[in-house]
Amino acid sequence: MPHQYYSQRKGTNPNLKGLPLKEILGLFVRVFGQFRSDGYFDEAFGFTCVDAGEVQGKIRDPELEMLLTIRKKGLWPVQEKALVYQEDDFFDVLEFLFQYVSKPIDGTMHSHNGCGMHWETYNQILGRKEFREKINGVLAHYRHRFELSPGGEVLHKPEAGFEPIFDADLPTSDKNVLSRVTAATLQYRRHGSTTEDRRQAVRDLADVLEYLRPKVKALLTNADEKDLFNIANNFGVRHHNDKQRTAYDTSIWLSWMFYFYLSTIHVVLRKIDHDAAK
């Protein structure tokens, strides 16, 4: 946990619940400006030389590239437009920039008139890693819980206490299990996910357990095994009929079902892996 200062510990800090979007955008502009001046976007977007003028990068027209990929106008140049971004705009731009950031590694110093470094070699992996760390530092101050994933997607942060489950590897080489769990997790956590998106994510995790059901039967009593699938089968997740129980707070219970099934899949696979190693 980050250090808490006096007003935070006392509970008198006016921003205990986080900062509003406008202030987050202000922080982002300053962080992006540092990356820009340090050459992290020179490879993609080019730079200015006192002798050569504008030196083009791989992306000759960033505004056009944004229009072709994000399908929005008025997002570029970032430092001029960012302060009026809506949340969707902000997250679109974060994902766009993640695709093109690269850490400058080596180049030539152009000392004339204080021009600076002309970078020639870059490392995209390191650039993305450092960009993600800085951006997540900014997002940590936002009053809504989001983070930039290692793959460059803005996702809802896990509920407090569940963070480790998203970092833990599933102990299986079964691509059917791995791909379905990964897809369900992304669908559930993706920014802008709807109630139906989350319901589908829970449904997909239940289907993974169904796929593992023959092995689950060997680990649980008959009653426990039935209870495990009763949740998905009778509470408006997998089936649609008049016997379904739907009189519950959907957002709260879908969250519980998601973490319950994801945790169960991890436990079942670890037990299977443990027994196989004996």
Coordinates of C-alpha atoms in Angstrom, one line a residue:
M1 CA 0.0 0.0 0.0
P2 CA 1.3 3.5 -0.8
H3 CA 2.2 5.7 2.2
Q4 CA -0.7 7.7 3.5
Y5 CA -0.1 11.2 4.6
Y6 CA -1.6 13.0 7.6
S7 CA -4.9 14.2 6.1
Q8 CA -5.4 10.9 4.5
R9 CA -5.0 9.0 7.7
K10 CA -7.1 11.5 9.6
G11 CA -9.8 11.3 6.9
T12 CA -9.9 15.0 6.3
N13 CA -8.3 15.0 2.8
P14 CA -10.9 16.3 0.4
N15 CA -9.9 13.7 -2.2
L16 CA -10.0 10.5 -0.2
K17 CA -12.2 8.8 -2.8
G18 CA -10.0 9.9 -5.7
L19 CA -9.7 12.7 -8.2
P20 CA -12.3 13.7 -10.8
L21 CA -11.6 13.1 -14.5
K22 CA -10.6 16.7 -15.2
E23 CA -7.8 16.5 -12.7
I24 CA -6.7 13.1 -13.9
L25 CA -6.5 14.4 -17.4
G26 CA -4.2 17.2 -16.1
L27 CA -1.9 14.6 -14.6
F28 CA -1.9 12.6 -17.8
V29 CA -1.0 15.6 -19.9
R30 CA 2.1 16.2 -17.7
V31 CA 3.1 12.5 -17.7
F32 CA 2.6 12.2 -21.5
G33 CA 4.7 15.4 -21.9
Q34 CA 7.6 13.8 -20.1
F35 CA 7.5 10.7 -22.2
R36 CA 7.3 12.9 -25.4
S37 CA 10.3 15.0 -24.4
D38 CA 12.3 12.0 -23.4
G39 CA 11.9 10.5 -26.8
Y40 CA 9.5 7.6 -26.1
F41 CA 7.3 8.6 -29.0
D42 CA 10.0 9.7 -31.5
E43 CA 10.0 6.4 -33.3
A44 CA 6.3 6.5 -33.9
F45 CA 5.5 10.2 -34.3
G46 CA 8.8 11.8 -35.1
F47 CA 10.5 14.8 -33.6
T48 CA 11.7 18.4 -34.3
C49 CA 15.3 19.2 -35.3
V50 CA 16.6 22.7 -35.4
D51 CA 18.3 22.0 -38.7
A52 CA 16.0 19.5 -40.4
G53 CA 12.7 20.7 -39.1
E54 CA 10.0 18.2 -38.6
V55 CA 11.4 14.7 -38.8
Q56 CA 8.7 12.1 -39.6
G57 CA 8.2 8.9 -37.5
K58 CA 6.6 5.7 -38.6
I59 CA 3.2 7.2 -38.3
R60 CA 3.2 10.1 -40.7
D61 CA -0.2 11.5 -39.7
P62 CA -1.1 10.5 -36.1
E63 CA -4.5 12.3 -36.3
L64 CA -5.4 10.2 -39.4
E65 CA -4.2 7.1 -37.7
M66 CA -6.4 7.8 -34.7
L67 CA -9.4 8.4 -37.1
L68 CA -8.7 5.1 -38.9
T69 CA -8.3 3.0 -35.7
I70 CA -10.3 4.7 -33.0
R71 CA -12.8 6.3 -35.4
K72 CA -12.8 9.6 -33.6
K73 CA -11.8 13.1 -34.6
G74 CA -10.3 15.8 -32.4
L75 CA -8.1 13.7 -30.2
W76 CA -4.7 14.8 -31.6
P77 CA -2.5 16.5 -30.6
V78 CA -2.8 15.0 -27.2
Q79 CA -1.4 17.8 -25.1
E80 CA -3.8 20.3 -26.7
K81 CA -6.9 18.2 -26.7
A82 CA -6.6 16.0 -23.6
L83 CA -8.1 18.4 -21.1
V84 CA -11.5 18.1 -22.8
Y85 CA -11.5 14.3 -23.3
Q86 CA -14.5 12.3 -22.0
E87 CA -13.6 9.2 -20.2
D88 CA -14.1 7.0 -23.3
D89 CA -11.8 9.3 -25.2
F90 CA -9.1 9.2 -22.5
F91 CA -9.1 5.4 -22.4
D92 CA -9.1 5.1 -26.2
V93 CA -6.0 7.4 -26.4
L94 CA -4.2 5.4 -23.6
E95 CA -4.7 2.2 -25.6
F96 CA -3.6 3.9 -28.8
L97 CA -0.4 5.4 -27.2
F98 CA 0.4 2.0 -25.7
Q99 CA 0.6 0.6 -29.2
Y100 CA 3.3 3.1 -30.3
V101 CA 5.4 3.9 -27.2
S102 CA 9.0 2.7 -27.4
K103 CA 11.9 3.4 -25.1
P104 CA 14.9 5.2 -26.8
I105 CA 18.1 3.2 -26.3
D106 CA 20.8 4.7 -28.5
G107 CA 21.3 7.6 -30.8
T108 CA 23.4 10.7 -31.7
M109 CA 23.6 13.9 -29.8
H110 CA 22.9 16.9 -32.0
S111 CA 24.4 19.7 -29.9
H112 CA 23.9 22.6 -32.4
N113 CA 21.6 25.2 -30.8
G114 CA 20.7 22.8 -28.0
C115 CA 18.8 20.4 -30.3
G116 CA 19.3 17.3 -28.2
M117 CA 19.3 13.6 -28.9
H118 CA 18.4 12.1 -32.2
W119 CA 17.4 8.6 -31.2
E120 CA 18.0 5.7 -33.6
T121 CA 17.3 2.5 -31.7
Y122 CA 14.3 1.8 -29.5
N123 CA 12.9 -1.0 -27.3
Q124 CA 9.1 -1.3 -27.5
I125 CA 8.8 -3.9 -24.7
L126 CA 10.6 -1.6 -22.2
G127 CA 8.7 1.4 -23.4
R128 CA 5.3 -0.2 -22.9
K129 CA 6.3 -1.5 -19.5
E130 CA 7.4 2.0 -18.3
F131 CA 4.4 3.7 -19.9
R132 CA 2.0 1.3 -18.3
E133 CA 3.6 1.8 -14.8
K134 CA 3.4 5.6 -15.1
I135 CA -0.2 5.5 -16.4
N136 CA -1.4 3.2 -13.7
G137 CA 0.2 5.6 -11.2
V138 CA -2.1 8.2 -12.6
L139 CA -5.2 6.0 -12.8
A140 CA -4.6 5.0 -9.2
H141 CA -5.7 8.5 -8.2
Y142 CA -8.9 8.3 -10.2
R143 CA -12.1 8.0 -8.2
H144 CA -13.1 5.1 -10.5
R145 CA -11.1 1.9 -10.4
F146 CA -9.3 1.2 -13.7
E147 CA -5.9 0.0 -14.8
L148 CA -3.9 -0.4 -18.0
S149 CA -3.3 -4.2 -18.5
P150 CA 0.0 -5.7 -19.7
G151 CA -1.7 -6.2 -23.1
G152 CA -2.6 -2.5 -23.3
E153 CA -6.3 -2.6 -22.5
V154 CA -8.0 -0.4 -20.0
L155 CA -9.8 -2.7 -17.5
H156 CA -11.7 -2.4 -14.3
K157 CA -9.4 -3.1 -11.4
P158 CA -10.2 -6.3 -9.4
E159 CA -12.2 -6.1 -6.3
A160 CA -10.0 -5.4 -3.3
G161 CA -8.4 -8.7 -2.1
F162 CA -8.9 -10.5 -5.5
E163 CA -5.9 -9.0 -7.2
P164 CA -3.7 -12.1 -6.9
I165 CA -6.1 -14.3 -8.8
F166 CA -5.6 -12.3 -12.0
D167 CA -1.9 -12.6 -11.7
A168 CA -1.8 -16.3 -11.0
D169 CA -1.2 -18.8 -13.8
L170 CA -3.7 -21.5 -14.4
P171 CA -1.9 -24.9 -13.9
T172 CA -3.1 -26.4 -17.2
S173 CA -1.9 -26.7 -20.8
D174 CA -5.5 -27.3 -22.0
K175 CA -6.1 -24.5 -24.6
N176 CA -9.8 -24.9 -24.3
V177 CA -9.7 -24.0 -20.6
L178 CA -7.0 -21.3 -20.9
S179 CA -8.6 -19.4 -23.8
R180 CA -12.1 -19.5 -22.3
V181 CA -11.0 -18.3 -18.9
T182 CA -8.8 -15.5 -20.4
A183 CA -11.7 -14.4 -22.7
A184 CA -14.2 -14.4 -19.9
T185 CA -11.9 -12.4 -17.6
L186 CA -11.3 -9.8 -20.2
Q187 CA -15.0 -9.5 -21.1
Y188 CA -15.9 -9.1 -17.4
R189 CA -13.2 -6.5 -16.7
R190 CA -13.2 -4.5 -19.9
H191 CA -14.1 -0.8 -19.7
G192 CA -17.7 -0.3 -20.8
S193 CA -18.8 -3.9 -20.2
T194 CA -22.5 -4.2 -19.8
T195 CA -24.6 -6.4 -17.5
E196 CA -25.1 -8.9 -20.3
D197 CA -21.3 -8.9 -21.0
R198 CA -20.7 -9.8 -17.4
R199 CA -23.4 -12.4 -17.4
Q200 CA -21.8 -14.0 -20.5
A201 CA -18.5 -14.0 -18.7
V202 CA -20.0 -15.9 -15.7
R203 CA -21.7 -18.2 -18.2
D204 CA -18.4 -19.0 -19.9
L205 CA -16.7 -19.7 -16.6
A206 CA -19.6 -22.1 -15.7
D207 CA -19.1 -23.8 -19.0
V208 CA -15.4 -24.3 -18.2
L209 CA -16.4 -26.1 -15.0
E210 CA -18.9 -28.1 -17.0
Y211 CA -16.0 -29.1 -19.3
L212 CA -14.1 -30.1 -16.2
R213 CA -17.1 -31.8 -14.5
P214 CA -15.9 -35.4 -14.9
K215 CA -12.8 -34.4 -12.9
V216 CA -14.8 -32.3 -10.5
K217 CA -17.0 -35.3 -9.6
A218 CA -13.9 -37.0 -8.3
L219 CA -13.0 -34.1 -6.0
L220 CA -16.4 -33.2 -4.5
T221 CA -19.3 -35.1 -2.9
N222 CA -22.4 -35.5 -5.1
A223 CA -24.3 -32.8 -3.2
D224 CA -21.5 -30.3 -3.4
E225 CA -21.0 -30.9 -7.1
K226 CA -24.7 -30.3 -7.7
D227 CA -24.6 -27.1 -5.7
L228 CA -21.7 -25.8 -7.7
F229 CA -23.8 -25.9 -10.9
N230 CA -27.1 -25.0 -9.3
I231 CA -26.0 -21.3 -9.1
A232 CA -25.5 -21.0 -12.9
N233 CA -28.4 -23.2 -13.9
N234 CA -31.1 -21.7 -11.7
F235 CA -30.3 -18.1 -11.2
G236 CA -30.7 -16.6 -14.7
V237 CA -27.2 -17.2 -16.0
R238 CA -27.2 -20.2 -18.3
H239 CA -30.9 -20.8 -18.9
H240 CA -34.0 -18.7 -19.7
N241 CA -37.3 -20.1 -18.4
D242 CA -40.0 -19.2 -15.8
K243 CA -38.2 -21.4 -13.2
Q244 CA -35.2 -19.1 -13.0
R245 CA -34.6 -17.0 -9.9
T246 CA -33.9 -13.5 -10.9
A247 CA -35.1 -11.4 -8.0
Y248 CA -31.7 -10.3 -6.9
D249 CA -29.3 -7.3 -7.4
T250 CA -27.8 -8.3 -10.7
S251 CA -24.6 -6.3 -10.5
I252 CA -23.7 -7.5 -7.0
W253 CA -24.5 -11.1 -7.5
L254 CA -22.9 -11.4 -10.9
S255 CA -19.7 -10.0 -9.3
W256 CA -20.0 -12.7 -6.6
M257 CA -20.7 -15.5 -9.2
F258 CA -17.7 -14.4 -11.3
Y259 CA -15.2 -14.5 -8.5
F260 CA -16.7 -17.7 -7.1
Y261 CA -16.4 -19.6 -10.4
L262 CA -13.0 -18.1 -11.2
S263 CA -11.7 -19.1 -7.8
T264 CA -13.2 -22.5 -8.1
I265 CA -11.6 -23.2 -11.5
H266 CA -8.2 -22.3 -10.0
V267 CA -8.8 -24.6 -7.0
V268 CA -10.0 -27.5 -9.1
L269 CA -7.1 -27.2 -11.6
R270 CA -4.6 -27.0 -8.8
K271 CA -6.1 -30.1 -7.1
I272 CA -6.0 -31.9 -10.4
D273 CA -2.4 -30.9 -11.0
H274 CA -1.4 -31.8 -7.4
D275 CA -3.0 -35.3 -7.6
A276 CA -1.4 -35.9 -11.0
A277 CA 2.1 -35.1 -9.6
K278 CA 1.8 -37.8 -6.9

